[in-house]
Coordinates of C-alpha atoms and ligand atoms in Angstrom, one line a residue:
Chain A
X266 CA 42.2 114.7 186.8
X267 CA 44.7 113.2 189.5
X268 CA 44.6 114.1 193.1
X269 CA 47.9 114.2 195.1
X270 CA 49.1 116.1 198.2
X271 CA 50.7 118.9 197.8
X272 CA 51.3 122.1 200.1
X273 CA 50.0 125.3 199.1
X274 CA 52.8 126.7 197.9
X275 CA 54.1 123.5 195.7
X276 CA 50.2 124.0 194.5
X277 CA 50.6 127.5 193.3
X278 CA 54.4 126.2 191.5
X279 CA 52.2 123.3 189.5
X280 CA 49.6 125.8 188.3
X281 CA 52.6 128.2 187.0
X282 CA 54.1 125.3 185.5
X283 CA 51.3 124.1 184.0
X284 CA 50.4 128.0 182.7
X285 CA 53.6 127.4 180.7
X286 CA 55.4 130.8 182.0
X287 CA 58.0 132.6 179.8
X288 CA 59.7 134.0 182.3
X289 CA 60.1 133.6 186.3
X290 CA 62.2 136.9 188.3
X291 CA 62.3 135.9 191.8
X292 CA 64.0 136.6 195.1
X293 CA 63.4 133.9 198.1
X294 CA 61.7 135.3 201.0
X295 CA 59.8 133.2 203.7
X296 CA 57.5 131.9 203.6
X297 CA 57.0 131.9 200.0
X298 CA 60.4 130.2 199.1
X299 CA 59.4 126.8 197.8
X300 CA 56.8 128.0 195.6
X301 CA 59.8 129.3 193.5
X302 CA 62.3 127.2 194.6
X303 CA 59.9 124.6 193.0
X304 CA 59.5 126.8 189.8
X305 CA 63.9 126.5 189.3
X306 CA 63.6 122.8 190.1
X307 CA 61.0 122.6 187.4
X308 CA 63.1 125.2 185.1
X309 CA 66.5 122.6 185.7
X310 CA 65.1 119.4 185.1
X311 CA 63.6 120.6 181.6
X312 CA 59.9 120.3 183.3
X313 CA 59.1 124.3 182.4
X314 CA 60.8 125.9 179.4
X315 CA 61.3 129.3 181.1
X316 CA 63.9 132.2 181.8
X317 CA 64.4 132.0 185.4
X318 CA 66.0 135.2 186.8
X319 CA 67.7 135.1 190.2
X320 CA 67.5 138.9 190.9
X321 CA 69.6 140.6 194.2
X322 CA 65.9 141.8 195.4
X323 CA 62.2 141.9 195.1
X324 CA 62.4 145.3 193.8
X325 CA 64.7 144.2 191.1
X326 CA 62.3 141.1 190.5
X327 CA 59.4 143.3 190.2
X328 CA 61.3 145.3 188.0
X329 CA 62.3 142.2 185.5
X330 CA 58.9 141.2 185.2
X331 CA 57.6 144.7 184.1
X332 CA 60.4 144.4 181.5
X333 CA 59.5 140.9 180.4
X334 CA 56.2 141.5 180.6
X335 CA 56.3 144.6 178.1
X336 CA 57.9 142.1 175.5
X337 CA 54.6 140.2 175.2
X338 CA 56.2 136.8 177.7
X339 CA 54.1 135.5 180.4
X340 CA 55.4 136.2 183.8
X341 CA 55.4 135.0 187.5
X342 CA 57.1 135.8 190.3
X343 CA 56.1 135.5 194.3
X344 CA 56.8 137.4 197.5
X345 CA 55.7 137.6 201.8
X346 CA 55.7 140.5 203.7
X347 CA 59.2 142.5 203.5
X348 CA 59.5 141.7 199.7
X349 CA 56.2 142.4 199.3
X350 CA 57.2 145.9 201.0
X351 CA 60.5 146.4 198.8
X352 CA 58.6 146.3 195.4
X353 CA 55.6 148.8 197.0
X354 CA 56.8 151.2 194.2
X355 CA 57.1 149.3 191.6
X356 CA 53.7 147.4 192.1
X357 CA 51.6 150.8 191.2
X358 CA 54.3 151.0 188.2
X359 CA 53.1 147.5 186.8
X360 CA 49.1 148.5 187.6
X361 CA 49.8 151.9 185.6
X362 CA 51.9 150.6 182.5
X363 CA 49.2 147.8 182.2
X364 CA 51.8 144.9 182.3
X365 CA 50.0 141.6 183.0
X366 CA 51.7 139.2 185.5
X367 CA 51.0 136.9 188.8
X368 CA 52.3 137.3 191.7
X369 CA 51.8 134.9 194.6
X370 CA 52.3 136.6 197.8
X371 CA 52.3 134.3 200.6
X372 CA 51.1 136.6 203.4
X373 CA 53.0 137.2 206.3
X374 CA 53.1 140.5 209.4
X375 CA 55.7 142.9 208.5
X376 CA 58.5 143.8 211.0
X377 CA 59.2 145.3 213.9
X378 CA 59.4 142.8 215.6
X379 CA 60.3 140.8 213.0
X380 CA 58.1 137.7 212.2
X381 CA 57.6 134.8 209.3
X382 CA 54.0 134.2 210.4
X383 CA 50.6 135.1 209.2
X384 CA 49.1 138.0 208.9
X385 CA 47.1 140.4 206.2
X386 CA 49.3 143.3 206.7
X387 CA 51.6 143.1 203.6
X388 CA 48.9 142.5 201.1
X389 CA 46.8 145.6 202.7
X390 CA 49.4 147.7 202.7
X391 CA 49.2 147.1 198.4
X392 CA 45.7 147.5 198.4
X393 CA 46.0 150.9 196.4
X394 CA 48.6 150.0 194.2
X395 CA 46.4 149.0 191.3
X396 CA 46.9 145.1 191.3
X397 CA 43.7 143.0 191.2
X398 CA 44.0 141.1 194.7
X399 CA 42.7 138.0 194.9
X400 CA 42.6 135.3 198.3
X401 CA 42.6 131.8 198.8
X402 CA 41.2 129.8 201.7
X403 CA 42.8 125.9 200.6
X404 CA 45.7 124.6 198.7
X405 CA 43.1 123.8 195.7
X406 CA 41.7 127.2 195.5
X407 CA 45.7 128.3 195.4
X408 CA 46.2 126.0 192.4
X409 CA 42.8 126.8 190.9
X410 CA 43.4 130.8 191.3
X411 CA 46.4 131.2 190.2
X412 CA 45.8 129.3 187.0
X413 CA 42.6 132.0 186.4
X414 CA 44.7 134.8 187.7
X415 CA 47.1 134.3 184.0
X416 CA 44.0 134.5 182.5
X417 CA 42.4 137.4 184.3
X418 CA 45.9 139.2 183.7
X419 CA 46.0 138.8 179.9
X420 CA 42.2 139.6 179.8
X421 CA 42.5 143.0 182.0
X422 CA 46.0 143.9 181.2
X423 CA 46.4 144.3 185.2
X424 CA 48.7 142.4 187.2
X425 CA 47.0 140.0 189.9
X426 CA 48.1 139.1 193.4
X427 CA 47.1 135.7 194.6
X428 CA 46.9 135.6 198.4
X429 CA 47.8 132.8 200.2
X430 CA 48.4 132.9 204.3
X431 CA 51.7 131.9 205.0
X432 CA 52.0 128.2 206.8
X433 CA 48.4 127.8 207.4
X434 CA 48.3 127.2 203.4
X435 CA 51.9 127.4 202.3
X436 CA 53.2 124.7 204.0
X437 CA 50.1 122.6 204.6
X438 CA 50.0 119.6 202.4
X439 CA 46.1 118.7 201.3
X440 CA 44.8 116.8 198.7
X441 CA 44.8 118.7 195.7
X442 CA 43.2 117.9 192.0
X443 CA 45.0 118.9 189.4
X444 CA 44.3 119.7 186.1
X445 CA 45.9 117.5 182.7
X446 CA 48.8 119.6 181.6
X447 CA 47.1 119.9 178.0
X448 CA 43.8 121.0 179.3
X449 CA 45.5 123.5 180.9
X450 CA 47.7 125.0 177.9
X451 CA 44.0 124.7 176.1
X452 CA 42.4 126.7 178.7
X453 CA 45.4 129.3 178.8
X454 CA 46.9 129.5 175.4
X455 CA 50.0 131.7 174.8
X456 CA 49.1 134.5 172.8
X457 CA 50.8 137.6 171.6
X458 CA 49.5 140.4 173.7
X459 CA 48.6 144.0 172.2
X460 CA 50.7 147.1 172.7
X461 CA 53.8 145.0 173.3
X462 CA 57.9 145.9 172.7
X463 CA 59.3 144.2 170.3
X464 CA 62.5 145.3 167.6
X465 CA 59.2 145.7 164.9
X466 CA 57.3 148.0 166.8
X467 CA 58.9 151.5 168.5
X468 CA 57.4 153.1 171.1
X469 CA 58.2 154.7 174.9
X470 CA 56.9 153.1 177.7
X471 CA 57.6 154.7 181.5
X472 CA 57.5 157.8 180.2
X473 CA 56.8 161.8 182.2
X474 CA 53.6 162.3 182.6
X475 CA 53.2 165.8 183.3
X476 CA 50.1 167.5 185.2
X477 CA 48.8 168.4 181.4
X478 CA 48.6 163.6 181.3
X479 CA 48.9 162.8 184.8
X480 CA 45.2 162.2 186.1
X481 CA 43.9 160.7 182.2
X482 CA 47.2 158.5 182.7
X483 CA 46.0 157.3 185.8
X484 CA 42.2 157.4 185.1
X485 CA 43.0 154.8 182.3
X486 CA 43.9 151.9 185.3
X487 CA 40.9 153.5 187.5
X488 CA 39.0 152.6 184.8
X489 CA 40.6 149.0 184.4
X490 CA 40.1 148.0 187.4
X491 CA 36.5 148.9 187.8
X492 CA 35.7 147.3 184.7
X493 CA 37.7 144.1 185.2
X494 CA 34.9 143.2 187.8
X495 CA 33.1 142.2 185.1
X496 CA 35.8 139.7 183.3
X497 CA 37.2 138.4 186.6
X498 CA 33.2 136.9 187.2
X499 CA 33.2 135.7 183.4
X500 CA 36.7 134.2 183.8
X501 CA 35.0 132.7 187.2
X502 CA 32.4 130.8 186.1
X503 CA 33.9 129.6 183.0
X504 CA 36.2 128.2 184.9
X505 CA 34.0 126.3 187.3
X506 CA 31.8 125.0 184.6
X507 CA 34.9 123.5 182.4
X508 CA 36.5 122.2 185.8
X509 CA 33.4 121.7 187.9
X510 CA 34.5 124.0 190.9
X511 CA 31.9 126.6 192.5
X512 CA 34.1 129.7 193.2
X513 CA 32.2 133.0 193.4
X514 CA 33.4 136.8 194.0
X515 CA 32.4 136.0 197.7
X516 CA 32.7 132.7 199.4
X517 CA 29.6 132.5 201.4
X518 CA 28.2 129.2 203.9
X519 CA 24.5 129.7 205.3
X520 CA 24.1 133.0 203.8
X521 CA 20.6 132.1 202.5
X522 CA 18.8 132.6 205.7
X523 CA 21.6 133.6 208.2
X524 CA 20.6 136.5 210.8
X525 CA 24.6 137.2 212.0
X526 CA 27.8 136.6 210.0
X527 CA 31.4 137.0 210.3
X528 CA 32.9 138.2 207.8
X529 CA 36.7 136.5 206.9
X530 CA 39.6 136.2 204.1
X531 CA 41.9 133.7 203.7
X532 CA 42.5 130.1 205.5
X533 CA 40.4 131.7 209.1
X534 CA 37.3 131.4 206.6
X535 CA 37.3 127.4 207.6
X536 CA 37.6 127.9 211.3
X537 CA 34.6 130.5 211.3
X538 CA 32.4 128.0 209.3
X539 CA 33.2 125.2 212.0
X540 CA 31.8 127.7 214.4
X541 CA 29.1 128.8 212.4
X542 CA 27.8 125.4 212.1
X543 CA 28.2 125.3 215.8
X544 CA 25.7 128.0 216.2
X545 CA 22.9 126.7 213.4
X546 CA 23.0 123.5 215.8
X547 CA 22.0 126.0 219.0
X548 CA 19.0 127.5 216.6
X549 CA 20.9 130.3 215.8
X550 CA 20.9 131.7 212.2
X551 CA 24.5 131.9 211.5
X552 CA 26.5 132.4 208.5
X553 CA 30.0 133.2 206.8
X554 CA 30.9 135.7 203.9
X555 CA 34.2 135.3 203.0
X556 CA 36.0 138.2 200.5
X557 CA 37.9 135.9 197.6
X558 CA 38.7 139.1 194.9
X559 CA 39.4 142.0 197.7
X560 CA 40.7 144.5 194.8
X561 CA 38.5 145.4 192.8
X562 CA 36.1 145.1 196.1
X563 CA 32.8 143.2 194.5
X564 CA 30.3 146.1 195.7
X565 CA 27.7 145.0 194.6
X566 CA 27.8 141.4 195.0
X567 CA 28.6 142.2 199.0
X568 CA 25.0 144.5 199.2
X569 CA 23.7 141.7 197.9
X570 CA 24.9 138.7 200.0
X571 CA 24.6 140.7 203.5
X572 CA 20.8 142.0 202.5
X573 CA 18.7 140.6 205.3
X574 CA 21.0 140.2 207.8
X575 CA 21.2 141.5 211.6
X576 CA 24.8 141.8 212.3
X577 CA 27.9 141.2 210.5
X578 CA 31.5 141.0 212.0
X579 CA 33.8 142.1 210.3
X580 CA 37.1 140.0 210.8
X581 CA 40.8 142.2 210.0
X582 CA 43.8 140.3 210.1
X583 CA 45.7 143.2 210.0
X584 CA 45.0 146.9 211.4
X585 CA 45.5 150.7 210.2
X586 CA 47.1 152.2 213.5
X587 CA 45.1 155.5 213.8
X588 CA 42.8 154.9 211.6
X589 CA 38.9 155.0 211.9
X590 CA 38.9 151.5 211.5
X591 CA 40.7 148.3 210.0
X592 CA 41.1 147.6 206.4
X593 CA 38.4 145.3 206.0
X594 CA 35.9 147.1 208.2
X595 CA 36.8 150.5 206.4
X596 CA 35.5 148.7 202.9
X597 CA 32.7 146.8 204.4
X598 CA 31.1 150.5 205.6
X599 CA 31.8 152.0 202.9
X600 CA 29.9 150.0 200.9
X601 CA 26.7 150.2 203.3
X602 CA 27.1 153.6 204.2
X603 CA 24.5 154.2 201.4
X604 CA 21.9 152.0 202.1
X605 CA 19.1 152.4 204.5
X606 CA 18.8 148.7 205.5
X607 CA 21.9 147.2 206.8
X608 CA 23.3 145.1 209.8
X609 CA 25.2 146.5 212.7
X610 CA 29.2 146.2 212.1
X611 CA 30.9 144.9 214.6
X612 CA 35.1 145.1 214.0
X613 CA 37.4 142.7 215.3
X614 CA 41.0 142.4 214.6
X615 CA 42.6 139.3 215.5
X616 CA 45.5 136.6 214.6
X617 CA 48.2 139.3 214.2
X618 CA 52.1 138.3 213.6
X619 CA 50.3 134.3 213.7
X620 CA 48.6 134.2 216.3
X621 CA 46.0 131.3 216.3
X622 CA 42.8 132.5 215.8
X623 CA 41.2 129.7 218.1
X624 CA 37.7 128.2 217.7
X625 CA 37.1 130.0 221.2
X626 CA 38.3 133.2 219.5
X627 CA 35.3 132.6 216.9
X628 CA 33.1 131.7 219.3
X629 CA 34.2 135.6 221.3
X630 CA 33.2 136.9 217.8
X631 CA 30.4 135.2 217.1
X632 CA 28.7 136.4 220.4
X633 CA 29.8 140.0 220.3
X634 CA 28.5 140.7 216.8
X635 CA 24.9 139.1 218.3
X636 CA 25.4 141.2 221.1
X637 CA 26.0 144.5 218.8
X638 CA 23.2 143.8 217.0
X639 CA 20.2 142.9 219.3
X640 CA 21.5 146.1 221.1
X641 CA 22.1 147.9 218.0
X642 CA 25.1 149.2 219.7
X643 CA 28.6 147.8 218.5
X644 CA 31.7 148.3 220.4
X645 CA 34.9 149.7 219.3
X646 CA 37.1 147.7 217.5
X647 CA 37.6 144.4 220.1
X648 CA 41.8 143.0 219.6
X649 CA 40.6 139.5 219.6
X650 CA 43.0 137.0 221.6
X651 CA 45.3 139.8 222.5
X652 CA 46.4 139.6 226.5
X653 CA 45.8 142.2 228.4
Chain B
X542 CA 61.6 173.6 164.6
X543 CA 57.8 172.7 165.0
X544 CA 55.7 174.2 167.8
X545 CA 52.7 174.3 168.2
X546 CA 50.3 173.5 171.0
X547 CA 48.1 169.9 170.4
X548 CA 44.7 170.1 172.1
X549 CA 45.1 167.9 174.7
X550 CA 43.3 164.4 174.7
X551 CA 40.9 162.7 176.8
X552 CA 41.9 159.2 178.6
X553 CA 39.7 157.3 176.4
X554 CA 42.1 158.4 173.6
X555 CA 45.1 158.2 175.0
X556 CA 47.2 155.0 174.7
X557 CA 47.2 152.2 177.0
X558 CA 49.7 152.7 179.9
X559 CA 50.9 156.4 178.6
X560 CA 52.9 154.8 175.6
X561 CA 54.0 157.2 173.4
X562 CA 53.8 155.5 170.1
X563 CA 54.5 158.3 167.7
X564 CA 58.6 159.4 168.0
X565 CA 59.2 163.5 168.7
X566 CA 57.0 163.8 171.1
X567 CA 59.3 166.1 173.4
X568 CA 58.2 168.4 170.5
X569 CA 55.1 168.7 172.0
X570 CA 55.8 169.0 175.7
X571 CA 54.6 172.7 176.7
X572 CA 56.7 173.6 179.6
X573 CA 55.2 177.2 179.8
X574 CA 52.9 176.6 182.5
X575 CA 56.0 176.1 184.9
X576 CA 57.2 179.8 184.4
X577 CA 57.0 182.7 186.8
X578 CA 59.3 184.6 185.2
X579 CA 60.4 184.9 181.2
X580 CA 63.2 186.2 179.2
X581 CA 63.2 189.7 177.5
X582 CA 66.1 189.9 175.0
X583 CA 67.2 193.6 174.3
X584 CA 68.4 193.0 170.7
X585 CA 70.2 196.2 170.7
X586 CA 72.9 195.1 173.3
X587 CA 72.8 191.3 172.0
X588 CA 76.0 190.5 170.3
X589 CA 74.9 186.9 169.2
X590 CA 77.4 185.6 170.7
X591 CA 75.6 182.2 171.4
X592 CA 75.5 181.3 175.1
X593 CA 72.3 181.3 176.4
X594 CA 71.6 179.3 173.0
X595 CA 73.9 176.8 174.3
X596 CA 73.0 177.0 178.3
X597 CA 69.5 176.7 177.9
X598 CA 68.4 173.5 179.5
X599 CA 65.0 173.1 177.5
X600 CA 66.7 174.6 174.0
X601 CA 64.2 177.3 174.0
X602 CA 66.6 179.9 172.3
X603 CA 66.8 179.7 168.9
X604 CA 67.8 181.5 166.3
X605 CA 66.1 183.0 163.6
X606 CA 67.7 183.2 159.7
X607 CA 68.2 186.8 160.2
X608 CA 70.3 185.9 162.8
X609 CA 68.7 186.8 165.9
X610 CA 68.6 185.3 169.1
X611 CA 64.8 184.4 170.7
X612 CA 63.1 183.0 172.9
X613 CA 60.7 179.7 172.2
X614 CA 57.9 180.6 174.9
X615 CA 56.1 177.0 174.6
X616 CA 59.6 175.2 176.0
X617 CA 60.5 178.2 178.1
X618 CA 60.4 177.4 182.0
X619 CA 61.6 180.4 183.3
X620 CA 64.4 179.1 184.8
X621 CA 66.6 182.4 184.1
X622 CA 70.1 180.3 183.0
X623 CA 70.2 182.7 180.0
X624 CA 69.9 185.5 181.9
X625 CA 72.9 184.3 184.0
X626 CA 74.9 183.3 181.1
X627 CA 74.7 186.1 179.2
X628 CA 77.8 188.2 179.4
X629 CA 76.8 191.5 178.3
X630 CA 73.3 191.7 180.3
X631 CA 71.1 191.8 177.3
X632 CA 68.5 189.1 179.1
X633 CA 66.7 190.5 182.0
X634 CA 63.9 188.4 183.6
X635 CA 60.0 189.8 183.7
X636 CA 57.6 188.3 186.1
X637 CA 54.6 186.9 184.4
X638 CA 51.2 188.2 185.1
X639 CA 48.5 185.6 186.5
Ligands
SF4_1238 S1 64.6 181.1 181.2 FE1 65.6 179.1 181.2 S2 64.2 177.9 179.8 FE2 63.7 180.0 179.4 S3 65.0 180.5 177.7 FE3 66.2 181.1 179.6 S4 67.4 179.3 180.0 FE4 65.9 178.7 178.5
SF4_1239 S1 73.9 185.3 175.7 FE1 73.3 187.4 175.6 S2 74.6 188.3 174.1 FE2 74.8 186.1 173.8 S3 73.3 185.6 172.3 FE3 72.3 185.3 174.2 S4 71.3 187.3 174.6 FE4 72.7 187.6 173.0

């Protein structure tokens, strides 16, 4: 395996490249451009053997890659933020039809005011479409997930959405290992998919589905998803035994013994370990739990990794205006609501529209969820770096 | 024409992604449920002259081999187009019950 630097995004166009792709339907938006401006440079120059389709929008993109996807071809395409937006339709159309594709969506805030920088509020917005959501914290973990996600498609018959946060992985170049192109193609073989169109077989896909087929239609990708849990862990560790990575469900540091943890997703999962290991050297039991498959949520696997502990905050990078709480924070309750020992929540929201989260930021959080917990009262939602 | 209602299946059953993989399935599609009114054809002031056969939206009319004009109440959905299209005022409209 060679190492070389690479950004996130050019990371996430090497795994596509090396999953051998049938077809690529893509619209450039930033900051998720290079990743498929890559993908045509690689489609020109004879690299990837692949039907690149420059579409007049992400709707239309999505749209090819239902199509393409129905004929049995592997399929890719990427987004941010407004695109993201402009396909919301036809994302719960590729979930329900059970086409299997990746998407990379480099996350970034959605407009007004409009903005190219970081934040969770695209992907969030998507969280009920359907699509198997998965989030990265490093350019390696882009190029590793993405090349599990083609797997974890053909396997569930869902689509996957890899997350990456736009410019704080996009555009940061790190050292990344990549696989041999071979081992790859081993690991991911092409195969003909079930159920697929081709001129031998006839039958209607889209179709009506009337009250009478409605709720079994849509019961069938409940069903899917909830059971992909399963086959996204299997896929998981298969992976890091054949390529010697330790990826997990839930990215966790110190959660063996740790009294109070934040709880992150994405690239802000680094900056909260830094503080973290900040506390341990005070003496204080500190930990991070950091969501890597958001959709389907790993239930169980959460229960398990914040048994024991004191106080969790929960970090949002994006919010639900109105709402009783943030995205995040409305899952991470949900699952607890149940059980009769858990820590006190604490929400923050923070790093909206790119704002730096800053190591000060963490420290802010770090206190106030030790704070809600040895008073066992939390407070409302605290807007974390926001001036007053 | 064949019509008759299918007991409907359970989602374990149906195909992946609501395919259809069997053609003529339209054949099957009970529109009834949709209907708070139907069409009563008085056959004694029918004069078969064909338009609510052709103005019907769901082809619900048909037309027996003795030559008269009915209504197909499992594609019927009430809409009342026959009873506007018929020249003579042989279709009136009945409310359903429930
Ligand atoms: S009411 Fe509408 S659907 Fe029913 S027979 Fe008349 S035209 Fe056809
Ligand atoms: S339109 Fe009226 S008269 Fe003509 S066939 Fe129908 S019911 Fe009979």
């Amino acid at each position: 395996m060679k190492k070389i630097g690479l950004s996130g995004n050019y990371a996430v166009a090497h795994a596509v490249k090396m999953a051998d792709v049938d077809v690529v339907a893509a619209y450039p938006i930033t900051p998720q451009t290079t990743i498929v401006e890559k993908l045509s440079e690689f489609v020109a120059n004879g690299e990837l053997d692949a039907d690149y389709i420059n579409v007049e929008s992400e709707h239309s993109a999505m749209s090819a890659c239902i199509g393409a996807s129905m004929t049995g071809a592997r399929v890719f395409t990427a987004t941010s933020s407004q695109g993201l937006a402009f396909m919301h339709e036809v994302l719960f159309i590729a979930a329900a039809l059970r086409t299997p594709m990746v998407m990379a969506n480099v996350n970034r805030a959605l407009s007004a005011p409009l903005n190219i920088w970081n934040d969770h509020a695209d992907a969030m917005a998507e969280r009920d479409s359907g699509w198997i959501q998965l989030w990265v914290s490093s350019a390696q973990e882009a190029y590793d997930t993405t090349l599990m996600a083609f797997k974890m498609t053909e396997e569930t018959r869902l689509p996957v959405m890899v997350n990456l946060d736009g410019y704080i992985l996009s555009h940061t170049y790190e050292p990344v290992e990549l696989i041999e192109e071979e081992t790859v193609r081993k690991y991911i073989p092409s195969k003909p998919l079930v159920n697929r169109l081709s001129p031998k077989t006839s039958f209607s896909v889209g179709v009506v589905g009337p009250p009478e087929y409605y709720f079994e239609m849509k019961y069938q990708a409940i069903d899917a998803i909830e059971r992909s849990r399963s086959t996204i862990s299997k896929i998981t560790t298969e992976f890091n035994r054949s390529f010697e990575r330790s990826y997990d469900d839930i990215g966790t540091y110190g959660m063996d013994d740790a009294e109070y943890a934040l709880l992150t997703m994405g690239s802000m999962t680094g900056s909260a370990r830094v503080v973290a290991e900040e506390w341990r050297r005070k003496g204080i039991k500190a930990g991070v739990i950091s969501i890597r498959t958001f959709r389907p949520f790993p239930v169980e696997i959460f229960r398990q990794k914040v048994s024991g502990l004191k106080g969790l905050g929960v970090m949002d990078r994006s919010s639900t205006p109105g709402g009783p709480s943030n995205p995040l924070f409305c899952d991470v309750a949900t699952c607890l609501y149940g059980l009769k020992e858990r820590p006190v929540l604490q929400g923050f929201v923070s790093g909206l529209g790119g704002r730096d989260i800053s190591l000060e930021n963490f420290r802010t959080m770090f206190k106030a969820t030790m704070d809600a917990a040895d008073t066992k009262s939390p407070k409302p939602c605290m807007y974390v770096g926001l001036r007053e | 024409m064949k019509c008759e209602k299918v007991p409907l299946k359970g989602w374990r059953e149906l195909p992946e992604g609501g395919t259809i993989t069997e053609p003529g399935s339209s054949v099957l599609f009970d529109a009834s449920a949709w209907r708070t009114s139907k069409p009563i054809i008085d056959q004694n002031k029918c004069t078969k002259c064909g338009l609510c056969w052709i103005f019907c939206p769901e082809g619900a009319i048909k037309v027996n081999p003795d030559g008269r004009y009915e209504v197909e109440f499992m594609y019927c959905k009430g809409c009342g187009i026959c009873d506007k299209a018929c020249a003579v005022r042989a279709i009136r409209m009945e409310e359903e019950e429930k």
